[in-house]
Structure formats: C-alpha cells, structure tokens
mmCIF file of C-alpha atoms in Angstrom:
data_model
loop_
_atom_site.group_PDB
_atom_site.id
_atom_site.type_symbol
_atom_site.label_atom_id
_atom_site.label_comp_id
_atom_site.label_asym_id
_atom_site.label_seq_id
_atom_site.Cartn_x
_atom_site.Cartn_y
_atom_site.Cartn_z
ATOM 1 C CA UNK A 1 -9.032 14.649 1.721
ATOM 2 C CA UNK A 2 -6.735 11.926 0.412
ATOM 3 C CA UNK A 3 -7.693 9.822 -2.616
ATOM 4 C CA UNK A 4 -6.718 6.167 -2.347
ATOM 5 C CA UNK A 5 -6.838 4.681 -5.833
ATOM 6 C CA UNK A 6 -6.582 0.987 -6.562
ATOM 7 C CA UNK A 7 -8.168 -1.121 -9.293
ATOM 8 C CA UNK A 8 -7.732 -4.591 -7.692
ATOM 9 C CA UNK A 9 -9.404 -4.538 -4.227
ATOM 10 C CA UNK A 10 -10.185 -7.874 -2.575
ATOM 11 C CA UNK A 11 -12.101 -9.622 0.089
ATOM 12 C CA UNK A 12 -9.328 -10.984 2.397
ATOM 13 C CA UNK A 13 -9.832 -14.260 4.142
ATOM 14 C CA UNK A 14 -7.435 -15.080 7.012
ATOM 15 C CA UNK A 15 -7.244 -18.669 8.367
ATOM 16 C CA UNK A 16 -5.048 -19.901 11.235
ATOM 17 C CA UNK A 17 -4.018 -23.527 11.588
ATOM 18 C CA UNK A 18 -2.259 -25.394 14.415
ATOM 19 C CA UNK A 19 -0.036 -27.000 11.765
ATOM 20 C CA UNK A 20 -0.436 -26.597 8.043
ATOM 21 C CA UNK A 21 0.290 -29.690 5.935
ATOM 22 C CA UNK A 22 0.455 -29.875 2.165
ATOM 23 C CA UNK A 23 -1.428 -32.680 0.382
ATOM 24 C CA UNK A 24 -3.718 -33.296 3.358
ATOM 25 C CA UNK A 25 -6.851 -32.123 5.169
ATOM 26 C CA UNK A 26 -6.284 -28.912 7.181
ATOM 27 C CA UNK A 27 -8.833 -27.600 9.664
ATOM 28 C CA UNK A 28 -8.695 -23.921 10.489
ATOM 29 C CA UNK A 29 -8.968 -22.934 14.160
ATOM 30 C CA UNK A 30 -9.739 -19.338 13.251
ATOM 31 C CA UNK A 31 -11.237 -17.705 10.107
ATOM 32 C CA UNK A 32 -12.044 -14.070 9.453
ATOM 33 C CA UNK A 33 -12.920 -12.011 6.394
ATOM 34 C CA UNK A 34 -12.437 -8.319 5.737
ATOM 35 C CA UNK A 35 -11.832 -5.722 3.002
ATOM 36 C CA UNK A 36 -8.297 -5.513 1.568
ATOM 37 C CA UNK A 37 -6.195 -4.830 -1.420
ATOM 38 C CA UNK A 38 -3.339 -2.249 -1.252
ATOM 39 C CA UNK A 39 -5.445 0.952 -1.650
ATOM 40 C CA UNK A 40 -8.094 -0.415 0.764
ATOM 41 C CA UNK A 41 -5.472 -1.155 3.397
ATOM 42 C CA UNK A 42 -4.006 2.350 3.012
ATOM 43 C CA UNK A 43 -7.444 3.915 3.438
ATOM 44 C CA UNK A 44 -8.208 1.878 6.491
ATOM 45 C CA UNK A 45 -5.034 3.059 8.201
ATOM 46 C CA UNK A 46 -5.554 6.638 7.154
ATOM 47 C CA UNK A 47 -8.968 6.527 8.685
ATOM 48 C CA UNK A 48 -7.513 5.213 11.953
ATOM 49 C CA UNK A 49 -5.050 8.178 11.882
ATOM 50 C CA UNK A 50 -7.881 10.683 11.702
ATOM 51 C CA UNK A 51 -7.629 11.444 8.008
ATOM 52 C CA UNK A 52 -10.364 11.652 5.374
ATOM 53 C CA UNK A 53 -9.577 8.992 2.740
ATOM 54 C CA UNK A 54 -11.775 8.447 -0.273
ATOM 55 C CA UNK A 55 -11.495 5.048 -1.867
ATOM 56 C CA UNK A 56 -11.651 4.896 -5.655
ATOM 57 C CA UNK A 57 -11.684 1.699 -7.704
ATOM 58 C CA UNK A 58 -13.726 -1.140 -9.216
ATOM 59 C CA UNK A 59 -16.047 -3.644 -7.612
ATOM 60 C CA UNK A 60 -18.039 -6.439 -9.189
ATOM 61 C CA UNK A 61 -20.426 -9.323 -8.505
ATOM 62 C CA UNK A 62 -21.619 -10.635 -5.279
ATOM 63 C CA UNK A 63 -18.124 -10.443 -3.764
ATOM 64 C CA UNK A 64 -17.969 -6.795 -4.812
ATOM 65 C CA UNK A 65 -21.192 -6.157 -2.918
ATOM 66 C CA UNK A 66 -19.702 -7.883 0.065
ATOM 67 C CA UNK A 67 -16.611 -5.682 -0.179
ATOM 68 C CA UNK A 68 -18.573 -2.499 -0.386
ATOM 69 C CA UNK A 69 -20.733 -3.442 2.653
ATOM 70 C CA UNK A 70 -17.657 -4.124 4.722
ATOM 71 C CA UNK A 71 -16.126 -0.794 3.760
ATOM 72 C CA UNK A 72 -19.310 1.100 4.593
ATOM 73 C CA UNK A 73 -19.404 -0.592 7.945
ATOM 74 C CA UNK A 74 -15.979 0.968 8.597
ATOM 75 C CA UNK A 75 -17.455 4.352 7.609
ATOM 76 C CA UNK A 76 -15.103 4.849 4.641
ATOM 77 C CA UNK A 77 -16.107 7.186 1.866
ATOM 78 C CA UNK A 78 -16.380 5.249 -1.453
ATOM 79 C CA UNK A 79 -16.350 6.108 -5.147
ATOM 80 C CA UNK A 80 -16.346 2.744 -6.741
ATOM 81 C CA UNK A 81 -17.404 1.899 -10.275
ATOM 82 C CA UNK A 82 -19.421 -1.331 -10.693
ATOM 83 C CA UNK A 83 -17.905 -3.583 -13.321
ATOM 84 C CA UNK A 84 -18.698 -7.039 -14.580
ATOM 85 C CA UNK A 85 -15.429 -8.536 -13.326
ATOM 86 C CA UNK A 86 -16.112 -10.247 -9.994
ATOM 87 C CA UNK A 87 -14.082 -8.830 -7.087
ATOM 88 C CA UNK A 88 -11.295 -11.232 -6.129
ATOM 89 C CA UNK A 89 -10.805 -13.258 -2.994
ATOM 90 C CA UNK A 90 -7.329 -13.560 -1.431
ATOM 91 C CA UNK A 91 -6.588 -16.035 1.325
ATOM 92 C CA UNK A 92 -3.871 -15.833 3.992
ATOM 93 C CA UNK A 93 -2.888 -19.191 5.749
ATOM 94 C CA UNK A 94 -1.173 -18.808 9.102
ATOM 95 C CA UNK A 95 0.765 -21.838 10.412
ATOM 96 C CA UNK A 96 1.072 -21.634 14.256
ATOM 97 C CA UNK A 97 3.642 -24.477 14.357
ATOM 98 C CA UNK A 98 6.219 -22.783 12.115
ATOM 99 C CA UNK A 99 5.041 -19.084 11.958
ATOM 100 C CA UNK A 100 4.920 -19.419 8.206
ATOM 101 C CA UNK A 101 2.535 -17.121 6.325
ATOM 102 C CA UNK A 102 1.205 -18.375 2.970
ATOM 103 C CA UNK A 103 -0.714 -16.030 0.712
ATOM 104 C CA UNK A 104 -3.074 -17.325 -1.924
ATOM 105 C CA UNK A 105 -3.717 -14.517 -4.382
ATOM 106 C CA UNK A 106 -6.652 -14.607 -6.857
ATOM 107 C CA UNK A 107 -5.742 -12.407 -9.819
ATOM 108 C CA UNK A 108 -8.150 -9.798 -10.946
ATOM 109 C CA UNK A 109 -10.396 -10.434 -13.964
ATOM 110 C CA UNK A 110 -10.137 -8.121 -16.949
ATOM 111 C CA UNK A 111 -11.900 -4.774 -16.945
ATOM 112 C CA UNK A 112 -12.820 -2.961 -20.211
ATOM 113 C CA UNK A 113 -10.447 -0.104 -21.089
ATOM 114 C CA UNK A 114 -13.390 2.249 -21.325
ATOM 115 C CA UNK A 115 -14.092 1.728 -17.565
ATOM 116 C CA UNK A 116 -10.512 2.856 -16.843
ATOM 117 C CA UNK A 117 -11.306 6.082 -18.737
ATOM 118 C CA UNK A 118 -14.406 6.485 -16.513
ATOM 119 C CA UNK A 119 -12.281 5.837 -13.425
ATOM 120 C CA UNK A 120 -9.837 8.524 -14.482
ATOM 121 C CA UNK A 121 -12.624 11.047 -14.963
ATOM 122 C CA UNK A 122 -14.028 10.164 -11.523
ATOM 123 C CA UNK A 123 -10.656 10.542 -9.915
ATOM 124 C CA UNK A 124 -10.041 13.819 -11.658
ATOM 125 C CA UNK A 125 -13.274 15.219 -10.267
ATOM 126 C CA UNK A 126 -12.115 14.413 -6.724
ATOM 127 C CA UNK A 127 -8.710 16.063 -6.994
ATOM 128 C CA UNK A 128 -9.562 19.772 -6.604
ATOM 129 C CA UNK A 129 -9.120 20.575 -2.921
ATOM 130 C CA UNK A 130 -7.499 17.156 -2.339
ATOM 131 C CA UNK A 131 -4.174 16.993 -0.415
ATOM 132 C CA UNK A 132 -2.793 13.772 -1.867
ATOM 133 C CA UNK A 133 -3.583 10.842 -4.133
ATOM 134 C CA UNK A 134 -2.140 7.413 -3.408
ATOM 135 C CA UNK A 135 -2.084 4.992 -6.297
ATOM 136 C CA UNK A 136 -1.414 1.520 -4.986
ATOM 137 C CA UNK A 137 -1.182 -1.981 -6.410
ATOM 138 C CA UNK A 138 -1.200 -3.642 -9.759
ATOM 139 C CA UNK A 139 -3.620 -2.593 -12.469
ATOM 140 C CA UNK A 140 -6.527 -4.897 -13.362
ATOM 141 C CA UNK A 141 -6.107 -6.399 -16.871
ATOM 142 C CA UNK A 142 -7.462 -3.996 -19.417
ATOM 143 C CA UNK A 143 -5.740 -0.955 -17.894
ATOM 144 C CA UNK A 144 -3.016 0.776 -19.917
ATOM 145 C CA UNK A 145 0.441 0.917 -18.197
ATOM 146 C CA UNK A 146 0.281 4.715 -18.225
ATOM 147 C CA UNK A 147 -2.887 4.844 -16.068
ATOM 148 C CA UNK A 148 -1.040 5.957 -12.910
ATOM 149 C CA UNK A 149 1.005 8.364 -15.061
ATOM 150 C CA UNK A 150 -2.180 10.044 -16.319
ATOM 151 C CA UNK A 151 -3.526 10.330 -12.718
ATOM 152 C CA UNK A 152 -0.154 11.698 -11.591
ATOM 153 C CA UNK A 153 -0.182 14.341 -14.306
ATOM 154 C CA UNK A 154 -3.704 15.469 -13.343
ATOM 155 C CA UNK A 155 -2.609 15.684 -9.691
ATOM 156 C CA UNK A 156 0.472 17.718 -10.443
ATOM 157 C CA UNK A 157 -1.524 20.315 -12.350
ATOM 158 C CA UNK A 158 -3.465 20.900 -9.110
ATOM 159 C CA UNK A 159 -0.427 20.796 -6.805
ATOM 160 C CA UNK A 160 -1.686 17.549 -5.209
ATOM 161 C CA UNK A 161 0.957 15.172 -3.782
ATOM 162 C CA UNK A 162 1.005 12.118 -6.066
ATOM 163 C CA UNK A 163 2.258 8.868 -4.520
ATOM 164 C CA UNK A 164 2.785 5.734 -6.567
ATOM 165 C CA UNK A 165 3.212 2.307 -4.915
ATOM 166 C CA UNK A 166 3.744 0.064 -7.841
ATOM 167 C CA UNK A 167 6.321 -1.663 -9.956
ATOM 168 C CA UNK A 168 7.450 -2.631 -13.418
ATOM 169 C CA UNK A 169 6.092 -0.941 -16.508
ATOM 170 C CA UNK A 170 3.406 0.884 -14.517
ATOM 171 C CA UNK A 171 5.991 2.507 -12.286
ATOM 172 C CA UNK A 172 8.323 3.312 -15.154
ATOM 173 C CA UNK A 173 5.547 5.080 -17.026
ATOM 174 C CA UNK A 174 4.509 7.031 -13.940
ATOM 175 C CA UNK A 175 8.001 8.415 -13.420
ATOM 176 C CA UNK A 176 7.695 10.530 -16.585
ATOM 177 C CA UNK A 177 4.809 12.460 -14.881
ATOM 178 C CA UNK A 178 7.125 13.325 -11.985
ATOM 179 C CA UNK A 179 5.290 11.865 -8.887
ATOM 180 C CA UNK A 180 5.994 13.422 -5.546
ATOM 181 C CA UNK A 181 6.917 10.072 -4.108
ATOM 182 C CA UNK A 182 7.333 6.442 -5.213
ATOM 183 C CA UNK A 183 7.491 3.525 -2.764
ATOM 184 C CA UNK A 184 8.275 0.141 -4.229
ATOM 185 C CA UNK A 185 9.796 -2.498 -1.921
ATOM 186 C CA UNK A 186 13.257 -3.981 -2.559
ATOM 187 C CA UNK A 187 11.950 -6.799 -4.707
ATOM 188 C CA UNK A 188 9.715 -4.496 -6.711
ATOM 189 C CA UNK A 189 12.565 -2.065 -7.345
ATOM 190 C CA UNK A 190 14.644 -4.954 -8.703
ATOM 191 C CA UNK A 191 11.846 -6.110 -10.934
ATOM 192 C CA UNK A 192 11.356 -2.586 -12.182
ATOM 193 C CA UNK A 193 15.031 -2.143 -13.087
ATOM 194 C CA UNK A 194 15.471 -5.684 -14.340
ATOM 195 C CA UNK A 195 18.355 -6.663 -12.014
ATOM 196 C CA UNK A 196 19.058 -7.974 -8.514
ATOM 197 C CA UNK A 197 19.857 -5.444 -5.854
ATOM 198 C CA UNK A 198 21.800 -7.348 -3.299
ATOM 199 C CA UNK A 199 23.520 -4.571 -1.363
ATOM 200 C CA UNK A 200 22.673 -1.152 0.051
ATOM 201 C CA UNK A 201 24.926 0.459 -2.518
ATOM 202 C CA UNK A 202 22.988 -1.286 -5.315
ATOM 203 C CA UNK A 203 19.733 -0.199 -3.820
ATOM 204 C CA UNK A 204 20.856 3.403 -3.598
ATOM 205 C CA UNK A 205 22.023 3.286 -7.218
ATOM 206 C CA UNK A 206 18.553 2.003 -8.164
ATOM 207 C CA UNK A 207 16.866 4.684 -6.178
ATOM 208 C CA UNK A 208 18.884 7.304 -7.940
ATOM 209 C CA UNK A 209 17.738 5.906 -11.317
ATOM 210 C CA UNK A 210 14.130 6.453 -10.216
ATOM 211 C CA UNK A 211 14.986 9.885 -9.040
ATOM 212 C CA UNK A 212 16.712 10.776 -12.290
ATOM 213 C CA UNK A 213 13.703 9.472 -14.256
ATOM 214 C CA UNK A 214 11.293 11.856 -12.398
ATOM 215 C CA UNK A 215 10.522 10.815 -8.800
ATOM 216 C CA UNK A 216 10.897 13.634 -6.322
ATOM 217 C CA UNK A 217 11.228 11.218 -3.335
ATOM 218 C CA UNK A 218 12.071 7.516 -3.356
ATOM 219 C CA UNK A 219 11.376 5.215 -0.422
ATOM 220 C CA UNK A 220 12.348 1.569 -0.435
ATOM 221 C CA UNK A 221 11.100 -0.901 2.139
ATOM 222 C CA UNK A 222 12.679 -4.317 2.751
ATOM 223 C CA UNK A 223 10.408 -6.267 5.095
ATOM 224 C CA UNK A 224 12.250 -6.497 8.387
ATOM 225 C CA UNK A 225 15.336 -4.907 6.869
ATOM 226 C CA UNK A 226 16.181 -1.146 6.906
ATOM 227 C CA UNK A 227 14.126 1.392 5.030
ATOM 228 C CA UNK A 228 16.002 3.739 2.740
ATOM 229 C CA UNK A 229 14.521 7.150 1.872
ATOM 230 C CA UNK A 230 15.981 9.524 -0.704
ATOM 231 C CA UNK A 231 15.038 13.142 -1.318
ATOM 232 C CA UNK A 232 17.336 15.327 -3.474
ATOM 233 C CA UNK A 233 20.759 14.512 -2.035
ATOM 234 C CA UNK A 234 19.348 13.687 1.477
ATOM 235 C CA UNK A 235 19.349 10.007 2.501
ATOM 236 C CA UNK A 236 17.829 8.380 5.571
ATOM 237 C CA UNK A 237 18.129 4.876 6.896
ATOM 238 C CA UNK A 238 15.359 3.654 9.239
ATOM 239 C CA UNK A 239 15.533 0.289 11.072
ATOM 240 C CA UNK A 240 12.066 -1.140 11.750
ATOM 241 C CA UNK A 241 11.444 -2.390 15.296
ATOM 242 C CA UNK A 242 11.750 -6.059 16.106
ATOM 243 C CA UNK A 243 8.283 -7.554 16.618
ATOM 244 C CA UNK A 244 6.804 -11.094 16.748
ATOM 245 C CA UNK A 245 4.700 -10.833 13.576
ATOM 246 C CA UNK A 246 1.343 -12.558 13.420
ATOM 247 C CA UNK A 247 0.576 -11.542 9.844
ATOM 248 C CA UNK A 248 2.831 -9.202 7.825
ATOM 249 C CA UNK A 249 0.399 -8.885 4.909
ATOM 250 C CA UNK A 250 -0.520 -5.195 4.439
ATOM 251 C CA UNK A 251 2.429 -3.879 6.397
ATOM 252 C CA UNK A 252 3.803 -2.022 3.325
ATOM 253 C CA UNK A 253 0.375 -0.426 2.880
ATOM 254 C CA UNK A 254 0.251 0.688 6.554
ATOM 255 C CA UNK A 255 3.727 2.136 5.987
ATOM 256 C CA UNK A 256 2.512 4.126 2.997
ATOM 257 C CA UNK A 257 -0.507 5.498 4.934
ATOM 258 C CA UNK A 258 1.526 6.724 7.877
ATOM 259 C CA UNK A 259 4.240 8.106 5.587
ATOM 260 C CA UNK A 260 1.813 10.201 3.694
ATOM 261 C CA UNK A 261 -0.017 11.279 6.892
ATOM 262 C CA UNK A 262 3.224 12.603 8.401
ATOM 263 C CA UNK A 263 4.365 14.289 5.140
ATOM 264 C CA UNK A 264 1.140 16.220 5.026
ATOM 265 C CA UNK A 265 1.736 17.320 8.606
ATOM 266 C CA UNK A 266 4.942 18.886 7.472
ATOM 267 C CA UNK A 267 7.501 16.273 8.623
ATOM 268 C CA UNK A 268 10.658 15.736 6.640
ATOM 269 C CA UNK A 269 11.000 12.441 4.718
ATOM 270 C CA UNK A 270 13.120 10.705 7.422
ATOM 271 C CA UNK A 271 10.623 11.517 10.165
ATOM 272 C CA UNK A 272 7.682 10.514 8.034
ATOM 273 C CA UNK A 273 9.367 7.148 7.308
ATOM 274 C CA UNK A 274 9.975 6.640 11.095
ATOM 275 C CA UNK A 275 6.204 6.686 11.553
ATOM 276 C CA UNK A 276 5.766 4.556 8.457
ATOM 277 C CA UNK A 277 8.063 1.894 9.902
ATOM 278 C CA UNK A 278 6.092 1.973 13.158
ATOM 279 C CA UNK A 279 2.767 1.518 11.274
ATOM 280 C CA UNK A 280 4.188 -1.373 9.246
ATOM 281 C CA UNK A 281 5.326 -3.179 12.474
ATOM 282 C CA UNK A 282 2.031 -2.440 14.195
ATOM 283 C CA UNK A 283 0.174 -3.926 11.207
ATOM 284 C CA UNK A 284 2.202 -7.139 11.451
ATOM 285 C CA UNK A 285 0.921 -7.646 15.002
ATOM 286 C CA UNK A 286 -2.648 -7.935 13.822
ATOM 287 C CA UNK A 287 -4.472 -10.754 12.045
ATOM 288 C CA UNK A 288 -6.219 -8.590 9.494
ATOM 289 C CA UNK A 289 -4.295 -6.177 7.161
ATOM 290 C CA UNK A 290 -4.735 -2.438 7.700
ATOM 291 C CA UNK A 291 -6.439 -2.757 11.112
ATOM 292 C CA UNK A 292 -3.652 -1.854 13.485
ATOM 293 C CA UNK A 293 -3.971 -0.462 16.989
ATOM 294 C CA UNK A 294 -3.217 3.271 17.431
ATOM 295 C CA UNK A 295 -1.692 2.870 20.882
ATOM 296 C CA UNK A 296 0.691 0.228 19.631
ATOM 297 C CA UNK A 297 1.628 2.524 16.798
ATOM 298 C CA UNK A 298 2.597 5.291 19.129
ATOM 299 C CA UNK A 299 4.571 2.923 21.359
ATOM 300 C CA UNK A 300 6.526 1.534 18.403
ATOM 301 C CA UNK A 301 7.236 4.914 16.925
ATOM 302 C CA UNK A 302 8.964 5.937 20.166
ATOM 303 C CA UNK A 303 11.470 3.082 19.600
ATOM 304 C CA UNK A 304 12.529 4.121 16.099
ATOM 305 C CA UNK A 305 15.112 6.595 14.936
ATOM 306 C CA UNK A 306 15.726 7.953 11.448
ATOM 307 C CA UNK A 307 19.479 8.029 10.725
ATOM 308 C CA UNK A 308 20.750 10.589 8.309
ATOM 309 C CA UNK A 309 23.467 9.011 6.202
ATOM 310 C CA UNK A 310 25.791 10.131 3.357
ATOM 311 C CA UNK A 311 24.000 9.663 0.041
#
C-alpha cells in the first residue's frame, strides 16, 4: 500500500481550441473533466502500474462530491475528510494553433487547523504496513508549514519511505524530519533556496543543500531538460525523451509515481528516475493528467538511459 497525501485536490477541466484569443469569444472544440491535483495524479498513475494507492485529503461541497465520484469510478481507495471548503476547479486551455498550454488555477479555500490534525491522525492510522507515503502539492490555507514534516516523522518511526514533492517553507520544514526523497522541480528548488539556479553546477549545489539539511535522496526535474538525481555521493543525469506534448500538466506527478514504484521494486535511484522520465513523457501525450498509456510508457522507457556522472 502507498499513501498519496494531498490537501488541495481538484476537478480538472481540459478544453481545446483551434486558436485561443485573448479579449474575445473562444469556442472549445473539446472539453473533458476528471479528478486531479498532484496527489490524485500520482495515485492514478500508481494504480495503472499495478500498485495499491490510498488517497488521503480533503473534499468539500458539490464539487467535492463530483471529485469523489470520479475517483470511485476509477476504483481508487479513498480516505477523504469532508470539509466546508469547496473543492477547487482548475482549467487547462490548449491552443492547437500555437501548441500553447494555459493553466487557470483556482486556489484552495481555507481549512480549519483542527481538520489538519484529524487528517494527520487518519494518515498515521494508515502507515503501519504501508510501503511509502507520497506528500504532494501545496497545503490548503490553514495548514501549518510543518504538516508534511509531522507526517514524515511518523513515517520514519515505522520505516516507511517518505517522499515530499513540495517547495518553500513546507519543504524546508520537512527536511528536518529526514524524508527518504524530495522531488521539487528546478523552479521550486530555486524558490525554496531563494535564488536563481541557472546552471547544472548551481542546481547540484542547491541539491547538496537539501541533502545536508536532511533529505536522503534529491531528484530535480526540469520540464524537457535533464533530470538530476542525487543519493549520497552518487549523481545521475537522465535526459527525457523528445515527444510532441499534447498536455504536460501532471507530468511531474507521473514522474513521482513511477519513481516510487521502481524504488519499491529495488531499483537504484538512476534506474528509478529513468522510468520516472518515461512516465512524465507518456503523461504529456495524453489530454488528461495522470491517465497515461502503459504500452507507451514501456516504449518510452526503452529509449532512455541513466548516465552516472561525477558529483
């Protein structure tokens, strides 16, 4: 069992346009809705890979009911708390003329701090016998910055792999609890450290800072750029395959899911990231996040190599 924890799930609406124009009427030629948010996307991909994810988080209002129904239709195991804050709607606009992808993100409404305490208790009850917990995404307003740190501490006491996909103060707080792996992207790493990271050397220096602060493994994704993965003094560089992306939203989450899947199979970090890169690319070929094709994943993985480099 793998716990996928996220406090800001969403209903995701994807709309495709022949040509998107600002300050005008735009008529979509395709519209679809599905469950999303970082932890949700991770869980969907893990389910595809034959794992047993359990989704933990908040849902609220009519849109929260819609989200839960969509997740149940995908046969995902759920442990959601019902809150007053209405579940958010995020919209992706795809422009066929230019290939541009525009994401309209509705921020989460506040959730009472006491509900975060309940969520922590619920998560703790799931951890015995669990193989990993993946904490993904921003915290809903009302959550203390050390929420992921507290979850990580609980996981470590039970020898459960704790994975944090976050940034800023939340990530910095989690490092003190010594997570097994952290996976911000390049932009998020820069935001966490408070400086631009314009070169591979600068990225590696930033990764070492996270490592020194408590992370056992550090993986940095960079969109279509190379992935860097650091464990102890071992460093890997993984170049994602070139694909004609339809919708890259959720590719980082697909990466995380495949990465954890392979680590739990016993792969080293470089090999696990090779599969992560394949999953991220496969996700970009689909319209809805986290709903990639397994055959495509295997085909892309065969094209990728993990290069061991000097740290």
